Short mmCIF file of C-alpha atoms and ligand atoms in Angstrom, two decimals:
data_model
loop_
_atom_site.label_atom_id
_atom_site.label_comp_id
_atom_site.label_asym_id
_atom_site.label_seq_id
_atom_site.Cartn_x
_atom_site.Cartn_y
_atom_site.Cartn_z
CA MET A 1 1.50 -14.98 20.42
CA ARG A 2 4.16 -13.96 17.86
CA LYS A 3 4.13 -10.28 17.02
CA LYS A 4 3.07 -9.61 13.41
CA LYS A 5 5.71 -7.84 11.37
CA ILE A 6 4.72 -4.87 9.20
CA THR A 7 7.37 -3.61 6.79
CA GLY A 8 6.97 -0.05 5.53
CA VAL A 9 8.94 0.85 2.41
CA VAL A 10 10.17 4.27 1.29
CA GLY A 11 12.34 5.05 -1.70
CA ALA A 12 11.98 8.57 -2.99
CA ARG A 13 11.28 12.01 -1.55
CA PRO A 14 7.49 11.99 -2.01
CA ASN A 15 7.27 8.79 0.05
CA PHE A 16 8.75 10.24 3.20
CA MET A 17 5.94 12.61 4.24
CA LYS A 18 3.43 9.81 3.59
CA MET A 19 5.20 7.17 5.66
CA ALA A 20 6.05 9.41 8.63
CA PRO A 21 2.47 9.75 9.99
CA LEU A 22 1.79 6.04 9.38
CA ILE A 23 4.75 5.07 11.55
CA GLU A 24 3.52 7.37 14.27
CA ALA A 25 -0.02 5.98 14.06
CA LEU A 26 1.23 2.39 14.30
CA ARG A 27 3.46 3.09 17.31
CA PRO A 28 0.69 2.60 19.93
CA PHE A 29 0.30 -0.99 18.68
CA SER A 30 3.93 -1.91 19.31
CA GLU A 31 2.94 -4.64 21.76
CA ARG A 32 1.12 -6.45 18.97
CA ILE A 33 3.23 -5.62 15.94
CA GLN A 34 6.85 -5.13 15.04
CA PHE A 35 7.36 -2.36 12.49
CA GLN A 36 10.40 -2.26 10.25
CA LEU A 37 11.31 0.54 7.87
CA VAL A 38 13.07 -0.27 4.60
CA HIS A 39 14.66 2.52 2.52
CA THR A 40 15.38 1.34 -1.02
CA GLY A 41 17.88 4.16 -1.66
CA GLN A 42 16.14 5.32 -4.87
CA HIS A 43 16.80 8.84 -3.57
CA TYR A 44 20.13 8.97 -1.79
CA ASP A 45 21.15 12.67 -1.78
CA GLU A 46 21.26 14.37 1.60
CA ARG A 47 18.84 17.00 0.32
CA LEU A 48 16.34 14.57 -1.19
CA SER A 49 16.52 12.02 1.59
CA GLY A 50 18.63 12.65 4.76
CA LEU A 51 17.27 16.12 5.45
CA MET A 52 13.70 14.96 4.88
CA PHE A 53 14.20 12.08 7.33
CA LYS A 54 15.43 14.50 10.00
CA GLN A 55 12.73 17.09 9.54
CA LEU A 56 9.89 14.55 9.34
CA GLU A 57 11.24 12.85 12.49
CA LEU A 58 11.44 9.53 10.68
CA PRO A 59 13.37 6.77 12.45
CA GLU A 60 16.58 5.48 10.91
CA PRO A 61 15.67 2.76 8.39
CA ASP A 62 16.15 -0.78 9.70
CA HIS A 63 17.37 -1.80 6.24
CA TYR A 64 18.88 0.31 3.48
CA LEU A 65 18.87 -1.37 0.04
CA ASN A 66 21.19 1.13 -1.61
CA VAL A 67 19.81 0.80 -5.16
CA GLY A 68 20.60 4.32 -6.41
CA SER A 69 19.77 5.76 -9.83
CA GLY A 70 19.47 4.01 -13.17
CA SER A 71 17.01 3.36 -15.98
CA HIS A 72 13.51 2.34 -14.92
CA ALA A 73 14.24 -1.34 -15.56
CA GLN A 74 17.58 -1.21 -13.73
CA GLN A 75 16.19 0.63 -10.73
CA THR A 76 13.06 -1.53 -10.47
CA ALA A 77 15.05 -4.73 -10.88
CA ARG A 78 17.63 -3.74 -8.27
CA VAL A 79 14.90 -2.97 -5.74
CA MET A 80 13.19 -6.30 -6.50
CA ILE A 81 16.36 -8.32 -6.01
CA ALA A 82 17.30 -6.58 -2.77
CA PHE A 83 13.75 -6.57 -1.40
CA GLU A 84 13.34 -10.29 -2.12
CA GLU A 85 16.45 -10.98 -0.04
CA TYR A 86 15.06 -8.78 2.72
CA CYS A 87 11.72 -10.61 2.68
CA LEU A 88 13.36 -14.04 2.73
CA GLU A 89 15.33 -13.04 5.78
CA GLU A 90 12.81 -10.96 7.70
CA LYS A 91 9.53 -12.63 6.66
CA PRO A 92 7.15 -9.68 6.98
CA ASP A 93 3.45 -10.44 7.48
CA LEU A 94 2.42 -7.31 5.58
CA VAL A 95 4.20 -4.85 3.30
CA LEU A 96 3.00 -1.26 3.59
CA LEU A 97 3.59 0.84 0.45
CA VAL A 98 2.85 4.47 -0.33
CA GLY A 99 2.62 6.47 -3.55
CA ASP A 100 3.67 5.57 -7.06
CA VAL A 101 7.43 5.60 -7.43
CA ASN A 102 9.54 2.79 -8.90
CA SER A 103 10.24 1.45 -5.40
CA THR A 104 6.48 1.07 -4.81
CA LEU A 105 6.09 -0.97 -7.99
CA ALA A 106 9.15 -3.13 -7.32
CA CYS A 107 8.14 -4.01 -3.76
CA SER A 108 4.51 -4.76 -4.66
CA LEU A 109 5.65 -7.21 -7.34
CA THR A 110 8.21 -8.85 -5.08
CA ALA A 111 5.93 -9.20 -2.06
CA SER A 112 2.94 -10.48 -4.04
CA LYS A 113 4.99 -13.20 -5.69
CA MET A 114 6.15 -14.28 -2.25
CA HIS A 115 2.50 -14.37 -1.07
CA ILE A 116 3.09 -11.53 1.37
CA PRO A 117 0.02 -9.28 1.65
CA VAL A 118 0.45 -5.72 0.38
CA ALA A 119 -1.28 -2.56 1.61
CA HIS A 120 -1.16 0.43 -0.75
CA VAL A 121 -1.69 3.93 0.59
CA GLU A 122 -2.79 6.49 -2.04
CA ALA A 123 -4.41 3.84 -4.24
CA GLY A 124 -6.68 4.48 -7.22
CA LEU A 125 -5.26 7.76 -8.53
CA ARG A 126 -5.27 7.73 -12.34
CA SER A 127 -4.03 10.25 -14.89
CA PHE A 128 -5.06 7.85 -17.72
CA ASP A 129 -1.72 8.66 -19.30
CA ARG A 130 0.43 5.56 -19.57
CA LYS A 131 3.38 7.60 -20.78
CA MET A 132 3.88 8.60 -17.16
CA PRO A 133 5.98 5.97 -15.38
CA GLU A 134 4.00 6.64 -12.21
CA GLU A 135 0.74 5.63 -13.92
CA ILE A 136 2.15 2.18 -14.71
CA ASN A 137 3.41 1.92 -11.13
CA ARG A 138 -0.04 2.82 -9.78
CA ILE A 139 -1.96 0.37 -11.99
CA VAL A 140 0.31 -2.58 -11.22
CA THR A 141 0.54 -1.89 -7.49
CA ASP A 142 -3.23 -1.50 -7.16
CA SER A 143 -3.92 -4.69 -9.10
CA LEU A 144 -1.73 -6.63 -6.67
CA ALA A 145 -2.59 -4.98 -3.34
CA ASP A 146 -4.75 -6.68 -0.72
CA LEU A 147 -5.70 -3.46 1.05
CA LEU A 148 -6.15 -0.24 -0.92
CA PHE A 149 -6.38 3.07 0.92
CA THR A 150 -7.77 5.95 -1.14
CA THR A 151 -7.66 9.73 -0.83
CA CYS A 152 -10.95 10.48 -2.64
CA ARG A 153 -14.17 8.89 -3.87
CA GLU A 154 -13.04 9.20 -7.48
CA ALA A 155 -10.14 6.84 -6.70
CA ASP A 156 -12.62 4.27 -5.34
CA GLN A 157 -14.54 4.48 -8.60
CA ASN A 158 -11.35 4.03 -10.64
CA LEU A 159 -10.49 0.90 -8.69
CA LEU A 160 -14.01 -0.56 -8.94
CA LYS A 161 -13.93 -0.01 -12.72
CA GLU A 162 -10.68 -1.98 -12.84
CA GLY A 163 -12.41 -4.88 -11.10
CA ILE A 164 -10.89 -4.45 -7.63
CA PRO A 165 -13.33 -5.96 -5.09
CA GLU A 166 -15.07 -3.33 -3.00
CA GLU A 167 -14.09 -4.96 0.30
CA LYS A 168 -10.41 -4.30 -0.39
CA ILE A 169 -10.96 -0.54 -0.84
CA HIS A 170 -10.92 1.88 2.09
CA PHE A 171 -11.59 5.57 1.59
CA VAL A 172 -9.59 7.16 4.38
CA GLY A 173 -8.32 10.57 3.18
CA ASN A 174 -4.82 11.83 2.62
CA VAL A 175 -1.78 10.97 4.74
CA MET A 176 0.24 13.82 3.16
CA ILE A 177 -2.17 16.19 4.82
CA ASP A 178 -1.53 14.49 8.19
CA SER A 179 2.11 15.54 7.80
CA LEU A 180 1.21 19.00 6.55
CA LYS A 181 -1.03 19.65 9.55
CA LYS A 182 1.53 18.34 12.00
CA PHE A 183 4.49 20.24 10.62
CA LEU A 184 3.00 23.52 9.37
CA PRO A 185 3.36 25.19 12.78
CA LYS A 186 7.07 24.27 12.68
CA ALA A 187 7.56 25.42 9.05
CA ARG A 188 10.66 27.56 8.62
CA SER A 189 11.32 30.57 6.44
CA PRO A 190 14.04 29.47 4.00
CA LYS A 191 17.20 31.49 3.51
CA ALA A 192 16.22 31.91 -0.14
CA LEU A 193 13.50 34.38 0.84
CA THR A 194 16.03 36.86 2.20
CA HIS A 195 17.26 37.33 -1.38
CA LEU A 196 13.93 38.85 -2.39
CA ASN A 197 14.52 41.96 -0.26
CA GLY A 198 11.04 41.93 1.21
CA ALA A 199 9.17 41.71 -2.12
CA PRO A 200 5.48 41.72 -1.12
CA GLU A 201 4.61 38.69 -3.25
CA PHE A 202 6.57 35.82 -4.72
CA GLY A 203 5.95 32.63 -6.65
CA VAL A 204 7.41 29.12 -6.36
CA LEU A 205 8.47 26.91 -9.26
CA THR A 206 9.25 23.18 -9.27
CA LEU A 207 10.06 21.14 -12.38
CA HIS A 208 11.30 17.59 -12.55
CA ARG A 209 8.96 15.47 -14.67
CA PRO A 210 10.69 13.79 -17.63
CA GLY A 211 8.00 15.21 -19.97
CA ASN A 212 9.09 18.74 -19.02
CA VAL A 213 12.81 18.49 -18.45
CA ASP A 214 14.17 15.73 -20.69
CA ASP A 215 13.41 17.56 -23.96
CA ASP A 216 15.78 20.51 -24.46
CA GLN A 217 13.30 22.60 -26.43
CA ILE A 218 10.49 22.22 -23.89
CA LEU A 219 12.76 22.93 -20.93
CA LYS A 220 14.36 25.94 -22.62
CA ALA A 221 10.96 27.45 -23.49
CA LEU A 222 9.75 26.92 -19.91
CA ILE A 223 12.84 28.42 -18.27
CA GLU A 224 12.75 31.44 -20.59
CA LEU A 225 9.08 31.94 -19.77
CA PHE A 226 9.75 31.81 -16.03
CA ILE A 227 12.62 34.28 -16.37
CA GLU A 228 10.12 36.60 -18.06
CA ILE A 229 7.41 36.00 -15.41
CA SER A 230 9.96 36.63 -12.67
CA GLU A 231 10.22 40.25 -13.84
CA ASN A 232 6.57 40.62 -12.72
CA MET A 233 6.97 38.61 -9.55
CA PRO A 234 10.14 37.07 -8.12
CA LEU A 235 10.19 33.30 -8.29
CA ILE A 236 11.97 30.79 -6.04
CA PHE A 237 12.96 27.65 -7.88
CA PRO A 238 14.17 24.78 -5.65
CA CYS A 239 15.74 22.71 -8.37
CA HIS A 240 15.61 18.89 -8.56
CA PRO A 241 19.06 17.39 -9.40
CA ARG A 242 17.80 15.90 -12.66
CA THR A 243 16.58 19.35 -13.80
CA ALA A 244 19.79 21.07 -12.70
CA ASP A 245 21.78 18.49 -14.69
CA ARG A 246 19.69 19.12 -17.82
CA MET A 247 19.97 22.89 -17.46
CA ARG A 248 23.74 22.70 -17.02
CA ALA A 249 24.03 20.48 -20.09
CA MET A 250 22.03 23.04 -22.09
CA GLY A 251 24.39 25.84 -21.12
CA PHE A 252 22.32 27.69 -18.52
CA GLN A 253 24.73 29.23 -16.07
CA PHE A 254 24.27 29.45 -12.34
CA ASP A 255 26.63 29.46 -9.39
CA GLU A 256 27.57 25.98 -8.24
CA PRO A 257 27.03 24.07 -6.09
CA LEU A 258 23.40 24.94 -5.49
CA ASP A 259 22.55 25.14 -1.79
CA GLU A 260 19.90 26.77 0.35
CA ASN A 261 21.19 30.21 -0.65
CA ALA A 262 19.39 31.32 -3.78
CA VAL A 263 21.28 32.31 -6.94
CA ARG A 264 19.84 34.34 -9.81
CA LEU A 265 19.46 32.60 -13.11
CA ASN A 266 21.01 34.73 -15.87
CA GLY A 267 20.74 37.84 -13.72
CA SER A 268 16.93 37.54 -13.56
CA ASN A 269 14.53 37.44 -10.64
CA LEU A 270 14.27 33.66 -10.99
CA TRP A 271 16.17 32.46 -7.92
CA MET A 272 17.46 28.89 -7.94
CA THR A 273 18.23 26.86 -4.85
CA ALA A 274 19.06 23.24 -4.14
CA PRO A 275 16.07 21.10 -3.08
CA LEU A 276 14.83 22.52 0.23
CA GLY A 277 13.90 20.74 3.43
CA TYR A 278 10.27 19.82 4.04
CA LEU A 279 9.82 22.58 6.64
CA GLU A 280 11.27 25.28 4.39
CA PHE A 281 9.29 24.07 1.39
CA ILE A 282 5.86 24.00 3.07
CA TYR A 283 6.62 27.50 4.38
CA LEU A 284 7.13 28.65 0.79
CA LEU A 285 3.96 26.91 -0.42
CA ASP A 286 1.96 28.54 2.35
CA LYS A 287 3.27 32.07 1.80
CA ALA A 288 3.55 32.09 -2.01
CA ARG A 289 1.10 34.04 -4.14
CA ILE A 290 1.25 31.33 -6.79
CA VAL A 291 2.92 27.95 -7.35
CA PHE A 292 3.97 26.54 -10.73
CA THR A 293 4.66 22.81 -10.55
CA ASP A 294 4.67 19.48 -12.34
CA SER A 295 4.70 17.49 -9.08
CA GLY A 296 1.80 15.36 -7.84
CA GLY A 297 1.76 15.90 -4.10
CA ILE A 298 2.26 19.68 -4.27
CA GLN A 299 -1.14 19.96 -5.99
CA GLU A 300 -2.66 18.46 -2.83
CA GLU A 301 -0.69 20.55 -0.36
CA VAL A 302 -1.64 23.86 -2.04
CA THR A 303 -5.29 22.79 -2.05
CA VAL A 304 -5.26 22.63 1.73
CA LEU A 305 -3.10 25.75 2.08
CA GLY A 306 -5.33 27.72 -0.30
CA THR A 307 -2.44 28.82 -2.52
CA ALA A 308 -3.10 29.25 -6.25
CA CYS A 309 -1.43 26.55 -8.36
CA LEU A 310 -0.75 26.19 -12.08
CA THR A 311 0.17 22.60 -12.92
CA LEU A 312 2.53 22.31 -15.87
CA ARG A 313 1.07 19.08 -17.20
CA ASP A 314 -1.63 18.00 -19.66
CA ASN A 315 -3.38 15.78 -17.14
CA THR A 316 -3.47 15.03 -13.46
CA GLU A 317 -4.27 11.96 -11.39
CA ARG A 318 -5.44 14.38 -8.69
CA GLY A 319 -8.59 15.83 -10.30
CA ILE A 320 -10.02 16.67 -6.88
CA THR A 321 -7.43 19.47 -6.55
CA ILE A 322 -9.03 21.12 -9.58
CA ASP A 323 -12.68 20.39 -8.71
CA GLU A 324 -12.38 21.45 -5.08
CA GLY A 325 -8.97 23.05 -4.68
CA THR A 326 -6.83 25.81 -6.12
CA ASN A 327 -5.28 23.93 -9.02
CA LEU A 328 -5.48 24.59 -12.76
CA LEU A 329 -3.96 22.44 -15.49
CA VAL A 330 -2.04 24.65 -17.90
CA GLY A 331 0.18 22.22 -19.84
CA ARG A 332 3.53 23.47 -21.10
CA ASP A 333 2.58 26.04 -23.75
CA PRO A 334 4.24 29.32 -22.64
CA ALA A 335 1.36 31.45 -24.00
CA VAL A 336 -1.22 29.51 -21.96
CA ILE A 337 0.92 29.59 -18.80
CA ARG A 338 1.57 33.35 -19.15
CA GLU A 339 -2.11 34.10 -19.68
CA SER A 340 -3.16 31.88 -16.73
CA PHE A 341 -0.61 33.57 -14.46
CA HIS A 342 -2.04 37.02 -15.21
CA ARG A 343 -5.60 35.72 -14.78
CA VAL A 344 -4.79 34.21 -11.37
CA LEU A 345 -3.27 37.51 -10.22
CA SER A 346 -6.29 39.52 -11.31
CA ASN A 347 -8.74 37.01 -9.75
CA GLY A 348 -7.63 37.73 -6.20
CA PRO A 349 -7.45 35.15 -3.40
CA CYS A 350 -8.58 31.51 -3.87
CA HIS A 351 -11.42 29.99 -1.87
CA PRO A 352 -10.75 26.26 -1.87
CA ARG A 353 -12.85 23.57 -0.23
CA ILE A 354 -10.93 21.10 1.89
CA PRO A 355 -11.64 17.67 0.36
CA GLU A 356 -13.55 15.14 2.44
CA LYS A 357 -11.38 13.44 5.10
CA TRP A 358 -8.28 15.54 4.39
CA ASP A 359 -8.39 16.40 8.06
CA GLY A 360 -5.15 15.09 9.54
CA GLY A 361 -6.68 11.85 10.87
CA THR A 362 -5.99 9.53 7.94
CA SER A 363 -3.02 7.60 9.28
CA VAL A 364 -4.80 6.82 12.54
CA GLU A 365 -7.70 5.38 10.54
CA ILE A 366 -5.33 3.34 8.37
CA ALA A 367 -3.55 1.96 11.44
CA ARG A 368 -6.87 0.85 12.92
CA ILE A 369 -7.92 -0.87 9.69
CA LEU A 370 -4.53 -2.59 9.40
CA MET A 371 -4.72 -3.89 12.96
CA ASP A 372 -8.27 -5.21 12.43
CA TRP A 373 -7.14 -6.85 9.22
CA LEU A 374 -4.18 -8.55 10.89
CA ASP A 375 -6.47 -9.74 13.71
CA GLY A 376 -8.83 -11.14 11.07
CA CYS A 377 -5.95 -13.10 9.49
CA GLU A 378 -5.25 -14.77 12.82
CA LYS A 379 -8.75 -16.23 13.14
C1 UD1 B 401 11.07 10.13 -8.68
C2 UD1 B 401 9.70 9.52 -8.96
C3 UD1 B 401 8.68 10.64 -9.15
C4 UD1 B 401 8.72 11.63 -8.01
C5 UD1 B 401 10.16 12.15 -7.84
C6 UD1 B 401 10.29 13.14 -6.71
C7 UD1 B 401 9.69 7.38 -10.20
C8 UD1 B 401 9.37 6.75 -11.50
N1 UD1 B 401 9.68 8.72 -10.18
O1 UD1 B 401 11.46 10.82 -9.85
O2 UD1 B 401 7.39 10.06 -9.21
O3 UD1 B 401 7.85 12.69 -8.29
O4 UD1 B 401 10.99 11.02 -7.58
O5 UD1 B 401 11.59 13.68 -6.70
O6 UD1 B 401 9.92 6.69 -9.24
N2 UD1 B 401 19.09 11.93 -8.49
C9 UD1 B 401 20.02 12.53 -7.71
N3 UD1 B 401 20.02 12.25 -6.37
C10 UD1 B 401 19.14 11.39 -5.82
C11 UD1 B 401 18.18 10.76 -6.65
C12 UD1 B 401 18.18 11.06 -7.98
O7 UD1 B 401 20.83 13.32 -8.15
O8 UD1 B 401 19.18 11.20 -4.59
C13 UD1 B 401 19.07 12.27 -9.93
C14 UD1 B 401 19.81 11.26 -10.74
O9 UD1 B 401 20.44 11.93 -11.77
C15 UD1 B 401 18.70 10.39 -11.29
C16 UD1 B 401 17.58 11.40 -11.47
O10 UD1 B 401 17.75 12.31 -10.39
O11 UD1 B 401 19.06 9.75 -12.45
C17 UD1 B 401 16.21 10.82 -11.42
O12 UD1 B 401 15.99 10.15 -10.19
P1 UD1 B 401 14.87 9.01 -10.09
O13 UD1 B 401 14.71 8.53 -8.72
O14 UD1 B 401 15.06 8.00 -11.16
O15 UD1 B 401 13.55 9.79 -10.50
P2 UD1 B 401 12.98 11.22 -10.11
O16 UD1 B 401 13.01 12.04 -11.33
O17 UD1 B 401 13.61 11.77 -8.88
#
């Protein structure tokens, strides 16, 4: 019998820690399936991609589509064109997609139109904010997918409300947490911490969402606020290239090029670094007193690590991290963020609940369901 071919696709940094455990969980079935990894090249920097591949022990991609940066339409279109060529040549039996980045959207559209079944891991998350590009990517991908793997019961409900048949939905838990559990014992103290001279507590800041960094006034107000907060507690700020570009254009001065050594911003206790490796970053998340972020996945990681988190957005598609975890939505108003920071510090340690099935076994469950599904297709 011909081996079935499963093609996993990654494009951007938040995909890598989701795909790594899936590849590992599918490996025991290598007599029945052939797995191929496609990297679209949406993220191409060594720090956003190469380093993550190494640390997450991901195999070299079988195909690299080399699409690079561009507007949403350009990037999505380039992935679609290149992925269509890949599919024509390689004829996958199933395309396995994770998350909500432009590469996820592009590959779900391409595969569906070629009648290739699509499995979507991390389905059903909704911020109900269509100004976020990721929300559009999630809605379209979920409407096309044949198998939808969810991280929480709320996601199942979102999908059912959108008319997705129940039999396509599988509540399995969170593959990001599979990676977190596997790699936390190997997490590494980043060089940046040595700059803090043994400060007893520190915070972590990440900022990259267009809503926070593309508007000069918003970004300036946020950076000035974090410089002020850093006088209370030193902050480490691994800076996404798009944010660093915006800051440079606005006249903020920091030593270039950014690397893993931290540099002070304007002489303050806000220490900027280049994007860190996965192992260094989860170390920071685990040891930090507080995390300020506009990322999606970080809200989930801090929930499991029990680290306080202030999310710099007006909404989140990951409500479970607020209901059960350590997360609070604080928007981008400096007064609200400042007040929430002081409240978190005076509240003492967090006592999160670990959400149902966020136990490190999600990818194994997904692999089993995928294999059963492929067997079913054969009959
Ligand atoms: C993408 C995802 C976002 C995810 C984020 C994690 C979409 C719509 N967005 O956003 O959901 O949270 O990744 O980082 O898919 N750049 C580099 N080097 C790279 C890649 C990008 O310098 O390797 C710079 C370029 O200036 C580029 C900008 O970052 O224009 C934005 O990159 P892009 O992939 O379009 O989106 P992200 O903001 O990274």
